[in-house]
Coordinates of C-alpha atoms in Angstrom, one line a residue:
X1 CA -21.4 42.8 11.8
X2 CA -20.0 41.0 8.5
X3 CA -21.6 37.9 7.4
X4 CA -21.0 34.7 9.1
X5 CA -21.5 31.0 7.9
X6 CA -22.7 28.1 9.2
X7 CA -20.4 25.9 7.3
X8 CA -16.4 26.7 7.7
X9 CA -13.2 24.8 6.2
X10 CA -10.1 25.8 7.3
X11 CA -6.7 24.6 5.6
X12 CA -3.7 25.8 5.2
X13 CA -4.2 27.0 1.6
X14 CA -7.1 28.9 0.1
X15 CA -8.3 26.5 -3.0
X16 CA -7.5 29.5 -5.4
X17 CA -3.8 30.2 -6.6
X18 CA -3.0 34.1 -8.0
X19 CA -2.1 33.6 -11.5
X20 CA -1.7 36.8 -13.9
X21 CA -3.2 36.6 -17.7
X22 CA -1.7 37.1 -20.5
X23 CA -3.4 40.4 -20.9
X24 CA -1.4 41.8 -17.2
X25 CA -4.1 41.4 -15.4
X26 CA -4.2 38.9 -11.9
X27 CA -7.0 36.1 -11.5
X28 CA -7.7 33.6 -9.3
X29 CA -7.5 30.2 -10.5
X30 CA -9.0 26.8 -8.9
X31 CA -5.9 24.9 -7.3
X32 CA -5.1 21.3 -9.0
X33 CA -4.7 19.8 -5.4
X34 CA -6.4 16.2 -3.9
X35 CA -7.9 18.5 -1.1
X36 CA -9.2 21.6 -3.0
X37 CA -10.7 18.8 -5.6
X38 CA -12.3 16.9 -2.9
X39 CA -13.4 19.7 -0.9
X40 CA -15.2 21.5 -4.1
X41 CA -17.5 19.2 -4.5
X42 CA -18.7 19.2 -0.7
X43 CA -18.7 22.8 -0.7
X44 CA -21.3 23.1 -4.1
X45 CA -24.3 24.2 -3.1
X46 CA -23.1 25.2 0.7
X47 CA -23.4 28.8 2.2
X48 CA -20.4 28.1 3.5
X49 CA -16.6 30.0 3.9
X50 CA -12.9 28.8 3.3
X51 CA -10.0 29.9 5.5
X52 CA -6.5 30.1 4.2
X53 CA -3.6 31.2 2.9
X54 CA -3.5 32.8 -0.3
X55 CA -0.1 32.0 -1.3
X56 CA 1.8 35.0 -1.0
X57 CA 3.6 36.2 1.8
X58 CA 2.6 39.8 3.2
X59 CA -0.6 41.0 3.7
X60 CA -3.6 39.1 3.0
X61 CA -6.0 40.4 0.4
X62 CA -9.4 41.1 1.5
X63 CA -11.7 38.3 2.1
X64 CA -14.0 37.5 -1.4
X65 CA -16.1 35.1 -2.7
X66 CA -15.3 33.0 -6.1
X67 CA -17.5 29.9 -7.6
X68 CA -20.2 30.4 -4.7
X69 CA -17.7 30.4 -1.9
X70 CA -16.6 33.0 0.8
X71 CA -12.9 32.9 1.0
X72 CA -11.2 34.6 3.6
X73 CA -7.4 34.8 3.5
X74 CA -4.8 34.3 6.3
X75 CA -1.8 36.7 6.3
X76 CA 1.8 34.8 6.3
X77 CA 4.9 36.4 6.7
X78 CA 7.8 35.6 4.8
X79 CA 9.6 34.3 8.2
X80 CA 6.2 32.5 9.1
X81 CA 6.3 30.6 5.6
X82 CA 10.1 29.2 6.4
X83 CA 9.4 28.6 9.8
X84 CA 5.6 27.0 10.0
X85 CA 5.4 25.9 6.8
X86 CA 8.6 25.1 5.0
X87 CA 10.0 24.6 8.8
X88 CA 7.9 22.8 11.5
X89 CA 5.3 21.5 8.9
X90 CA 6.8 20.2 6.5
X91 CA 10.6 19.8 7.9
X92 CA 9.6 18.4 11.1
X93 CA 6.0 17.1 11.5
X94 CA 6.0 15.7 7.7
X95 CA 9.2 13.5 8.3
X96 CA 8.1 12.1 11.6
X97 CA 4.4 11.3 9.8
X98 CA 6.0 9.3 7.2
X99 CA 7.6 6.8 9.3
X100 CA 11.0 9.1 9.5
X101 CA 11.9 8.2 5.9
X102 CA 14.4 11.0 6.2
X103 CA 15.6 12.2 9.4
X104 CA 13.0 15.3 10.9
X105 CA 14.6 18.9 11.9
X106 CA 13.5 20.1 15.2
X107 CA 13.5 23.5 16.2
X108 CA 12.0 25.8 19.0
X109 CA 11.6 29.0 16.6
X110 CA 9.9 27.2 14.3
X111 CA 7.4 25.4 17.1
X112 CA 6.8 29.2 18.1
X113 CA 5.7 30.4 14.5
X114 CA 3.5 27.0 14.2
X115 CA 1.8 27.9 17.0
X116 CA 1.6 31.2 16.3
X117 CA 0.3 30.8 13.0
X118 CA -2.3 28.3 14.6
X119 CA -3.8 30.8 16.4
X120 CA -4.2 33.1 13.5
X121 CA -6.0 30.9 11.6
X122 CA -8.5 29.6 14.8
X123 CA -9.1 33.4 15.1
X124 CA -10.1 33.4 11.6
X125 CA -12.2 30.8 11.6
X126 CA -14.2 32.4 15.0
X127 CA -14.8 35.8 13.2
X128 CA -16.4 33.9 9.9
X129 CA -18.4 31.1 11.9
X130 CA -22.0 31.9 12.6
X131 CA -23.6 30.4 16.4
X132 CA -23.5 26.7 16.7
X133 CA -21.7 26.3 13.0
X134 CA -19.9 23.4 11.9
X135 CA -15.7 24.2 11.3
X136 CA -13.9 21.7 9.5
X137 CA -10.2 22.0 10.0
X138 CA -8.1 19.9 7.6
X139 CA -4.7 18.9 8.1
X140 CA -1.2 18.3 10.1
X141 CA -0.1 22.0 9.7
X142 CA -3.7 23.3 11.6
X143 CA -3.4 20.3 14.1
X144 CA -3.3 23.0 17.3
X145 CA -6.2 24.6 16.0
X146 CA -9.8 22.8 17.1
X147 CA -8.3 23.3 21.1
X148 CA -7.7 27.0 20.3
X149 CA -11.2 27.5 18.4
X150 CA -12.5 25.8 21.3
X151 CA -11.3 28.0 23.7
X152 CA -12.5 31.1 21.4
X153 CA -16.1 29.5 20.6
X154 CA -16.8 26.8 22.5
X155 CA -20.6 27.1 20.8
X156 CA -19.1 25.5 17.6
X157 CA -19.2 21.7 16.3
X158 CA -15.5 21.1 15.8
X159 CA -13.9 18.4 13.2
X160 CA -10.8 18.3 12.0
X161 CA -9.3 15.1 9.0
X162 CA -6.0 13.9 8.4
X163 CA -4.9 13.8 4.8
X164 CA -1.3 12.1 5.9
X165 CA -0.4 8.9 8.0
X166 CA -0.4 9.6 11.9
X167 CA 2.6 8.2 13.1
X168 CA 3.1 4.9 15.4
X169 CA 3.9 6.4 18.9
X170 CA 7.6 5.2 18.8
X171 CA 8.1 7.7 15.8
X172 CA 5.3 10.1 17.4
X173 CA 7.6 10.0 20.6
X174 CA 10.4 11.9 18.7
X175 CA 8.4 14.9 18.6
X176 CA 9.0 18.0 21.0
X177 CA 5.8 18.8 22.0
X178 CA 4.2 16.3 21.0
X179 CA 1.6 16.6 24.5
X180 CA 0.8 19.9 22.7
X181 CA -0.3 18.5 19.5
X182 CA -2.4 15.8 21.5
X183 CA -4.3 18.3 23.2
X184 CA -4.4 20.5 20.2
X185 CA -6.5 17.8 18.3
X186 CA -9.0 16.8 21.3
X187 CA -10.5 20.3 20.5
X188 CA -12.3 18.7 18.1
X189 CA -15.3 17.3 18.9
X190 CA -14.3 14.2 15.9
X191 CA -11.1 13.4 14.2
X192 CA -10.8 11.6 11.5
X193 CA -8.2 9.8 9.8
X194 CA -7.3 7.6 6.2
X195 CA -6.6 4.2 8.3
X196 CA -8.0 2.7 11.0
X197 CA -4.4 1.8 12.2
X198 CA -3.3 6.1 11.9
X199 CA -6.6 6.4 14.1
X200 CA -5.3 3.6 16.5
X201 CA -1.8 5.3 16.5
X202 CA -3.5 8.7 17.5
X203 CA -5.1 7.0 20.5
X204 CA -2.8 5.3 21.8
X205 CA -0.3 8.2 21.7
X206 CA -3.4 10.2 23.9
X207 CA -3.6 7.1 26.2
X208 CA 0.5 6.8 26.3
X209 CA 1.1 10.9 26.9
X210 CA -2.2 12.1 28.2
X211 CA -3.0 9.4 30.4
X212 CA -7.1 9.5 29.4
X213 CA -8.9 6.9 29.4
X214 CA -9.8 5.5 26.0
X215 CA -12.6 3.1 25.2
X216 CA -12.9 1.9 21.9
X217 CA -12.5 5.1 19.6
X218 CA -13.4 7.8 22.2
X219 CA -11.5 9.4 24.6
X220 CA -13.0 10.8 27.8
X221 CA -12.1 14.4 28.6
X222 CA -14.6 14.5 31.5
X223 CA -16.4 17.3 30.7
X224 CA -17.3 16.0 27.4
X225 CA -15.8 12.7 25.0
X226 CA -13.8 13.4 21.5
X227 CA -14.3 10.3 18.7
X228 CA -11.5 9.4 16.6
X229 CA -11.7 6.7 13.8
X230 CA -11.2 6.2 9.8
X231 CA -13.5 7.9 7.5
X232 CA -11.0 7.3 3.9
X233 CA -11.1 9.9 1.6
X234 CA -11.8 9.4 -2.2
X235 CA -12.4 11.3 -5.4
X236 CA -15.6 13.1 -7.7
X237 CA -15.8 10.4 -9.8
X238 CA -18.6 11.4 -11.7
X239 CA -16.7 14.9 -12.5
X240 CA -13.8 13.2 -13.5
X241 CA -15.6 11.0 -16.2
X242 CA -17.2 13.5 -17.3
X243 CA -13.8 15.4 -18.4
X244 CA -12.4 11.8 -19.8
X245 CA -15.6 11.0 -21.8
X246 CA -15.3 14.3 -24.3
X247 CA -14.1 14.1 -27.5
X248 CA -10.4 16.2 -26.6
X249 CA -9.5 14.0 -24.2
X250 CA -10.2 10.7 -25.8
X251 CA -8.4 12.0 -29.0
X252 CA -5.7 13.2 -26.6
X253 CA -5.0 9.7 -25.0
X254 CA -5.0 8.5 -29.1
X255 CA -2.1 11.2 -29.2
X256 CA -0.4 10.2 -26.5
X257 CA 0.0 7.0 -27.5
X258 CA 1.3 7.9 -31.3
X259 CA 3.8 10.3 -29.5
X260 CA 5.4 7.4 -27.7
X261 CA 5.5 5.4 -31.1
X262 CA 2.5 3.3 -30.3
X263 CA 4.2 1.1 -27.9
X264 CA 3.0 -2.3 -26.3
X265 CA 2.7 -0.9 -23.0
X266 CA 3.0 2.5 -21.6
X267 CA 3.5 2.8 -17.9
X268 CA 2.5 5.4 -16.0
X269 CA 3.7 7.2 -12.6
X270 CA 2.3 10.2 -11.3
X271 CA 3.0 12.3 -8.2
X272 CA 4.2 15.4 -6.1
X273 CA 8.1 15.2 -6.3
X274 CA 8.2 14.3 -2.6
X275 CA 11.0 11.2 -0.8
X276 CA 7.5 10.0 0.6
X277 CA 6.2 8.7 -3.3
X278 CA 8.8 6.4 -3.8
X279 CA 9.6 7.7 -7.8
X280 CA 13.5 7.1 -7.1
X281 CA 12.6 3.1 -6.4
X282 CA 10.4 2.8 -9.4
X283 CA 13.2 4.4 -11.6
X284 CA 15.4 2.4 -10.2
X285 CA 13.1 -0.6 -10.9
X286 CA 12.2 0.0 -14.2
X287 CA 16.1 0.7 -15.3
X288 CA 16.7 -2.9 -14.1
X289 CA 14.2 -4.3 -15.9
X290 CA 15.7 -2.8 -19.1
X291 CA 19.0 -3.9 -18.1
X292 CA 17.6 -7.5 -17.7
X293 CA 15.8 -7.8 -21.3
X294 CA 12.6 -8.4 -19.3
X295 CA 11.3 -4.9 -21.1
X296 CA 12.3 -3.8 -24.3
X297 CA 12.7 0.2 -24.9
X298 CA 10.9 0.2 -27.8
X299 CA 7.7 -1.7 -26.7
X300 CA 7.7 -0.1 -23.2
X301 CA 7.9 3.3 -22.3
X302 CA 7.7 4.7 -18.4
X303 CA 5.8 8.2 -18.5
X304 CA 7.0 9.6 -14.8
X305 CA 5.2 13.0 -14.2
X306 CA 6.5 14.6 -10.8
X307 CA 4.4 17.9 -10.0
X308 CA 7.2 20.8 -8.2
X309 CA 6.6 20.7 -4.6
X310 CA 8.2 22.5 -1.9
X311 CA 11.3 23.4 -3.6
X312 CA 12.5 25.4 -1.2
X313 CA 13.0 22.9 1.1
X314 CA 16.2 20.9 0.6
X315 CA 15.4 17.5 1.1
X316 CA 13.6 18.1 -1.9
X317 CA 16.1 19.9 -3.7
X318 CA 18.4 16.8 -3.3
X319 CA 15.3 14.4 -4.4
X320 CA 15.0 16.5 -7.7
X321 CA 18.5 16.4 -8.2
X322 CA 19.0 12.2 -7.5
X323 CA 15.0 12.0 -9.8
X324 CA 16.9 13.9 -12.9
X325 CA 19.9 11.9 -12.2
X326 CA 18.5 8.6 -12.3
X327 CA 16.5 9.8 -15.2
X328 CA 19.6 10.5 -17.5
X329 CA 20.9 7.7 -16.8
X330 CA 18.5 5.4 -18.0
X331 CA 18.1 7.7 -21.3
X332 CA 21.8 7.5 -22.1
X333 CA 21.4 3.7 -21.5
X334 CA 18.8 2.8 -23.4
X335 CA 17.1 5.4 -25.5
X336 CA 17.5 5.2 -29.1
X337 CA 17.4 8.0 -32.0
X338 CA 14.0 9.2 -32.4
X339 CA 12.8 7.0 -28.9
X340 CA 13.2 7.9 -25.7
X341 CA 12.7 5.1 -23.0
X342 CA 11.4 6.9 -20.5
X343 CA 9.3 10.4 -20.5
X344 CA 9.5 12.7 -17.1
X345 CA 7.9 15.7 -16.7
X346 CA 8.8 18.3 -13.7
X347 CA 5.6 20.3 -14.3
X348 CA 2.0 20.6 -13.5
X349 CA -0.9 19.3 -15.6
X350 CA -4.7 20.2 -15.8
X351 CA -7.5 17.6 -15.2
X352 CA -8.2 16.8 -18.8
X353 CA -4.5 16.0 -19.7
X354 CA -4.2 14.1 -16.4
X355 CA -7.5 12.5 -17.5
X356 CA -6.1 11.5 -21.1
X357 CA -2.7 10.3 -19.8
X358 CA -5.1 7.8 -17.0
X359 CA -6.7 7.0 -20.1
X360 CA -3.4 5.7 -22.3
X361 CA -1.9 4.0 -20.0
X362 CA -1.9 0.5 -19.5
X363 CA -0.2 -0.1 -16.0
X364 CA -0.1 2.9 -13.6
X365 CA 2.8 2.9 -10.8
X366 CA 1.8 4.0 -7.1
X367 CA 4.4 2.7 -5.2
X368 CA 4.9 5.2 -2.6
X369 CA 6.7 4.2 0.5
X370 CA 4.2 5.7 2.6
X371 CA 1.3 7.2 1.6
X372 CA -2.2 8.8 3.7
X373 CA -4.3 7.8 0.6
X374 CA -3.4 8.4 -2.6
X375 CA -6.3 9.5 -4.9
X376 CA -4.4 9.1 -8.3
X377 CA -4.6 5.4 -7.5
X378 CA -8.4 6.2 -7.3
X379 CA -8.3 8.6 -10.6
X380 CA -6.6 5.9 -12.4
X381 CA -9.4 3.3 -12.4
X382 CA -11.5 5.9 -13.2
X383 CA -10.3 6.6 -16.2
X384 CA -8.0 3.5 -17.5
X385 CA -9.0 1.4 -20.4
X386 CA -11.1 -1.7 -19.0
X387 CA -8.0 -4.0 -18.8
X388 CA -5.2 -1.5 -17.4
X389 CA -3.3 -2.6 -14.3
X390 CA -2.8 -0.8 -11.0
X391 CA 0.2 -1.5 -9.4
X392 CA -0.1 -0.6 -5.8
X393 CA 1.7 -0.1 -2.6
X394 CA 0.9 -1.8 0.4
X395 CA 2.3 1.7 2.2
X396 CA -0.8 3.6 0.8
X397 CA -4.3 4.2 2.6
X398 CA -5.8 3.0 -0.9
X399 CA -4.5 -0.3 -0.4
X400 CA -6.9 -0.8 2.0
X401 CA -9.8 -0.4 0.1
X402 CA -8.2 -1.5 -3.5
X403 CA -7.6 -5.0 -2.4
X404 CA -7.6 -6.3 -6.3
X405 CA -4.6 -4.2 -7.4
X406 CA -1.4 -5.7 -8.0
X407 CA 0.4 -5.1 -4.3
X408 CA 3.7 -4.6 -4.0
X409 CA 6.3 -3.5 -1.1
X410 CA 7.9 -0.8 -2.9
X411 CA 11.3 -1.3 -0.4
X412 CA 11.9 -4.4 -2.0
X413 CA 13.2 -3.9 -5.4
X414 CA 13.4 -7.4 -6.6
X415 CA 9.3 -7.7 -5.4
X416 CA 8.6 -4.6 -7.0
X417 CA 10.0 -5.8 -10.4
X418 CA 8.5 -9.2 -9.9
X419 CA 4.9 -7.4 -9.3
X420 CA 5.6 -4.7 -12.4
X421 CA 6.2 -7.7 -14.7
X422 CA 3.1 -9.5 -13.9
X423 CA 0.9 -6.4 -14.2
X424 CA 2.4 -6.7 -17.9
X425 CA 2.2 -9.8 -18.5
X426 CA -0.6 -10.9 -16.8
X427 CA -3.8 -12.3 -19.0
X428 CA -6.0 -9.6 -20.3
X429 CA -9.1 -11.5 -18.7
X430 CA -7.4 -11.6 -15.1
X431 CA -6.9 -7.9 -15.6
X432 CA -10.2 -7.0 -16.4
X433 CA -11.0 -9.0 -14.2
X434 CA -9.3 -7.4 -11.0
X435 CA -10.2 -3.1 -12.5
X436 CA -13.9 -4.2 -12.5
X437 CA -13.9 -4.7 -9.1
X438 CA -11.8 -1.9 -8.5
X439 CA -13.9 0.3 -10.6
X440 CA -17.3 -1.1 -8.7
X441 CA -15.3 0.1 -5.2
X442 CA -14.0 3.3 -6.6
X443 CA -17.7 4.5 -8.2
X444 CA -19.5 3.7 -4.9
X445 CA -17.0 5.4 -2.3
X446 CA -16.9 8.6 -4.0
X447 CA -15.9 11.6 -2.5
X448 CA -19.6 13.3 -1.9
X449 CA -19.5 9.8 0.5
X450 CA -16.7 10.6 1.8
X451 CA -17.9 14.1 3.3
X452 CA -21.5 12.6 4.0
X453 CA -19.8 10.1 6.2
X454 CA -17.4 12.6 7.9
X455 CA -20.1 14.9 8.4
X456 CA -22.5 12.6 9.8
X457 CA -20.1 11.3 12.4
X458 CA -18.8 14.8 13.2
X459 CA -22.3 15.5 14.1
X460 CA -23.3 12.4 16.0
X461 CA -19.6 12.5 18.2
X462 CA -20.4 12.3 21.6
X463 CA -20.6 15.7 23.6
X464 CA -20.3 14.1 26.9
X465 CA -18.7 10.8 28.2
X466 CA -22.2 10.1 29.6
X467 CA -23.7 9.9 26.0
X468 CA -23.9 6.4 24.0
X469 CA -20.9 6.6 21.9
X470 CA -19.7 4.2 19.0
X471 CA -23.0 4.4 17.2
X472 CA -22.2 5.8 14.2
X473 CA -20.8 4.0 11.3
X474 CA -19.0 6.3 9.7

């Protein structure tokens, strides 16, 4: 029998992308995502195995291990990638998550390959898990899997986290299925989520649909009690200081500053090209602002970085097109020989120039209109200059926990101009003032916290209805 582990993550991506050298010949490369980032660090040090996709669609490669970690690959069909991923995942579940922002797409074939799918990967994860392991499942597109695993191993200690809203039950009503995905999550044996209100929308749509009882943040299956409560994820701050504190990247900040023409202020905005982020409201705002003589083009340039994501999907097809639109506008406006107004960037960026852009810019823009978390609000205080300014959704998980931002309700344009402008013009004390707190919550609530917390409550969740339950703070 092949080696099993005692310590399994399952997600719908491997954390390795395929990338071929310059020299022909194919590697695998460390993903740039928020999970892969925040998983590596739990996973140093672990004996421990990663189920996945590996990107392409076909057959899987053979399962291998990279940086101290077992990775086994999940095979996808081409079909399966429009229909689970691009399709029920991220056409249908993805709208409904995000408060319906645009209108979801609902469709049985796709439902079939998402279940499908599902089962693929709770097969998976049974062959690699050793007796009485612990699985960690991540994610809305693997939300049928902990009942499915159980069903295969019911000798295994089953969590599964939510990097996305869950829905109010109104919106969660909409959904086909939606029983299915209820009972696909009380597999688990703990659930947790970015907001105490997502895990209070989860059990209420299990009291509502399921008709369990429900006391406090357990539900009682009868033959044993699933726990289901807010453990918010954050970031490896220490690994993340350690890339801004070398000589490259400091120099590199220096640079971008002189590139922009050493401006008063530079604002930044960085995030997945996705309707969710809000980057079409904040253009919109900023352009305003220029039209109003409240900023000056020459003093204060907008860097907008929006990393390519699912572009085969056409809501986001149309959101690239309206971005670049907006974009070009404002340019022809009020650019002027030699200095652009505002920088955007349809590409991908490594930690260290991430890193040195955190590092330049005086106010950073996270205005999504409805976020999970959002750890590049986190990976800005990390890195900003001691009197930078976060300007933050309300919409985000990270509000919660990053009360001395600069809030803002990113639906309201006139608000989110107001709240821009006083992150500008605000005194550099009251600044410094609000990132030293930030900083003191960011540095303490690090990511390696994150997954001791999780794993300590997925541990102590009840078993049985009969067992004291609630005990853990997690």
């Amino acid at each position: 029998m092949s080696h099993t582990y005692d310590f399994v993550v399952a997600a719908n991506r491997l954390p390795v992308d395929r990338v071929t050298g310059e020299d022909g010949n194919e590697e695998w490369r460390r993903s740039p995502g928020g999970l892969v980032t925040a998983m590596d660090a739990v996973m140093r040090g672990r004996d421990g195995a990663w189920v996945g996709w590996a990107g392409d669609p076909g057959e899987a490669p053979a399962p291998f291990d990279d940086a101290g970690m077992h990775l086994h690959p999940v095979p996808l069909s081409e079909q399966e990638i429009a229909d689970y991923y691009e399709g029920h995942s991220n056409d249908t579940l993805w709208p409904v998550y995000h408060d319906v922002i645009i209108t979801p797409t609902f469709k049985r074939s796709w439902r079939g390959a998402y279940r499908a799918v599902n089962k693929r990967f709770a097969q998976a994860c049974a062959d690699v898990a050793a007796e009485g392991a612990t699985v960690w499942v991540h994610d809305y597109q693997l939300q049928l899997v902990p009942e499915m695993l159980r069903e295969l191993r019911p000798d295994l200690r089953i969590g599964w986290f939510n990097h996305i809203p869950f829905p109010a039950v109104e919106l969660f009503a909409q959904l086909p299925g939606r029983e299915e995905i209820l009972e696909g999550l009380l597999g688990a044996d703990f659930l947790g989520f970015q907001r105490t209100e997502d895990a209070g929308n989860f059990l209420r749509a299990v009291r509502q649909y399921l008709d369990l009882d429900v006391t406090g943040d357990v539900v009682d299956l009868g033959d044993r009690a699933v726990r289901a409560t807010a453990v918010p994820i954050s970031i490896d701050t220490e690994g993340l200081r350690a890339v801004l504190d070398t000589d490259e990247v400091q120099a590199r900040a220096r640079e971008i500053r002189e590139q922009l023409g050493n401006p008063d202020k530079i604002l930044l905005g960085v995030d997945r090209l996705d309707y969710t982020k809000g980057i079409r409201h904040r253009l919109k705002a900023f352009g305003e602002l220029l039209a109003d003589g409240q900023l000056d083009p020459t003093k204060h340039k907008l860097i907008q970085v929006a990393t390519p994501s699912r572009e085969r999907v056409k809501a986001y097809m149309d959101l690239r097109d309206q971005v670049e639109l907006t974009v070009g506008r404002i340019n022809g406006d009020f650019s002027r020989i030699g200095a652009t107004a505002l920088t955007y960037m349809h590409q991908s960026f490594d930690r260290a120039e991430m890193a040195a852009m955190f590092a330049a810019a005086d106010v950073m823009l996270v205005t999504p209109l409805r976020d999970g978390m959002n750890l590049v609000a986190k990976e800005y205080v990390t890195c900003c200059p001691a009197d930078g300014a976060l300007v933050l959704s309300e919409f985000t998980g990270a509000a919660t926990e990053l009360g001395e931002a600069y809030m803002c309700n990113p639906h309201d344009l006139t608000g989110l101009k107001q709240v821009i402008m006083k992150a500008i013009t605000a005194p550099s004390d009251d600044r410094e003032q609000r990132m030293s707190a930030l900083r003191s919550t960011v540095s303490t609530a690090t990511v390696q916290e994150w997954a001791k917390h999780y794993l300590a409550a997925l541990q102590a969740a009840p078993a049985r209805p009969e067992d004291e339950v609630g005990s853990t703070d997690a």
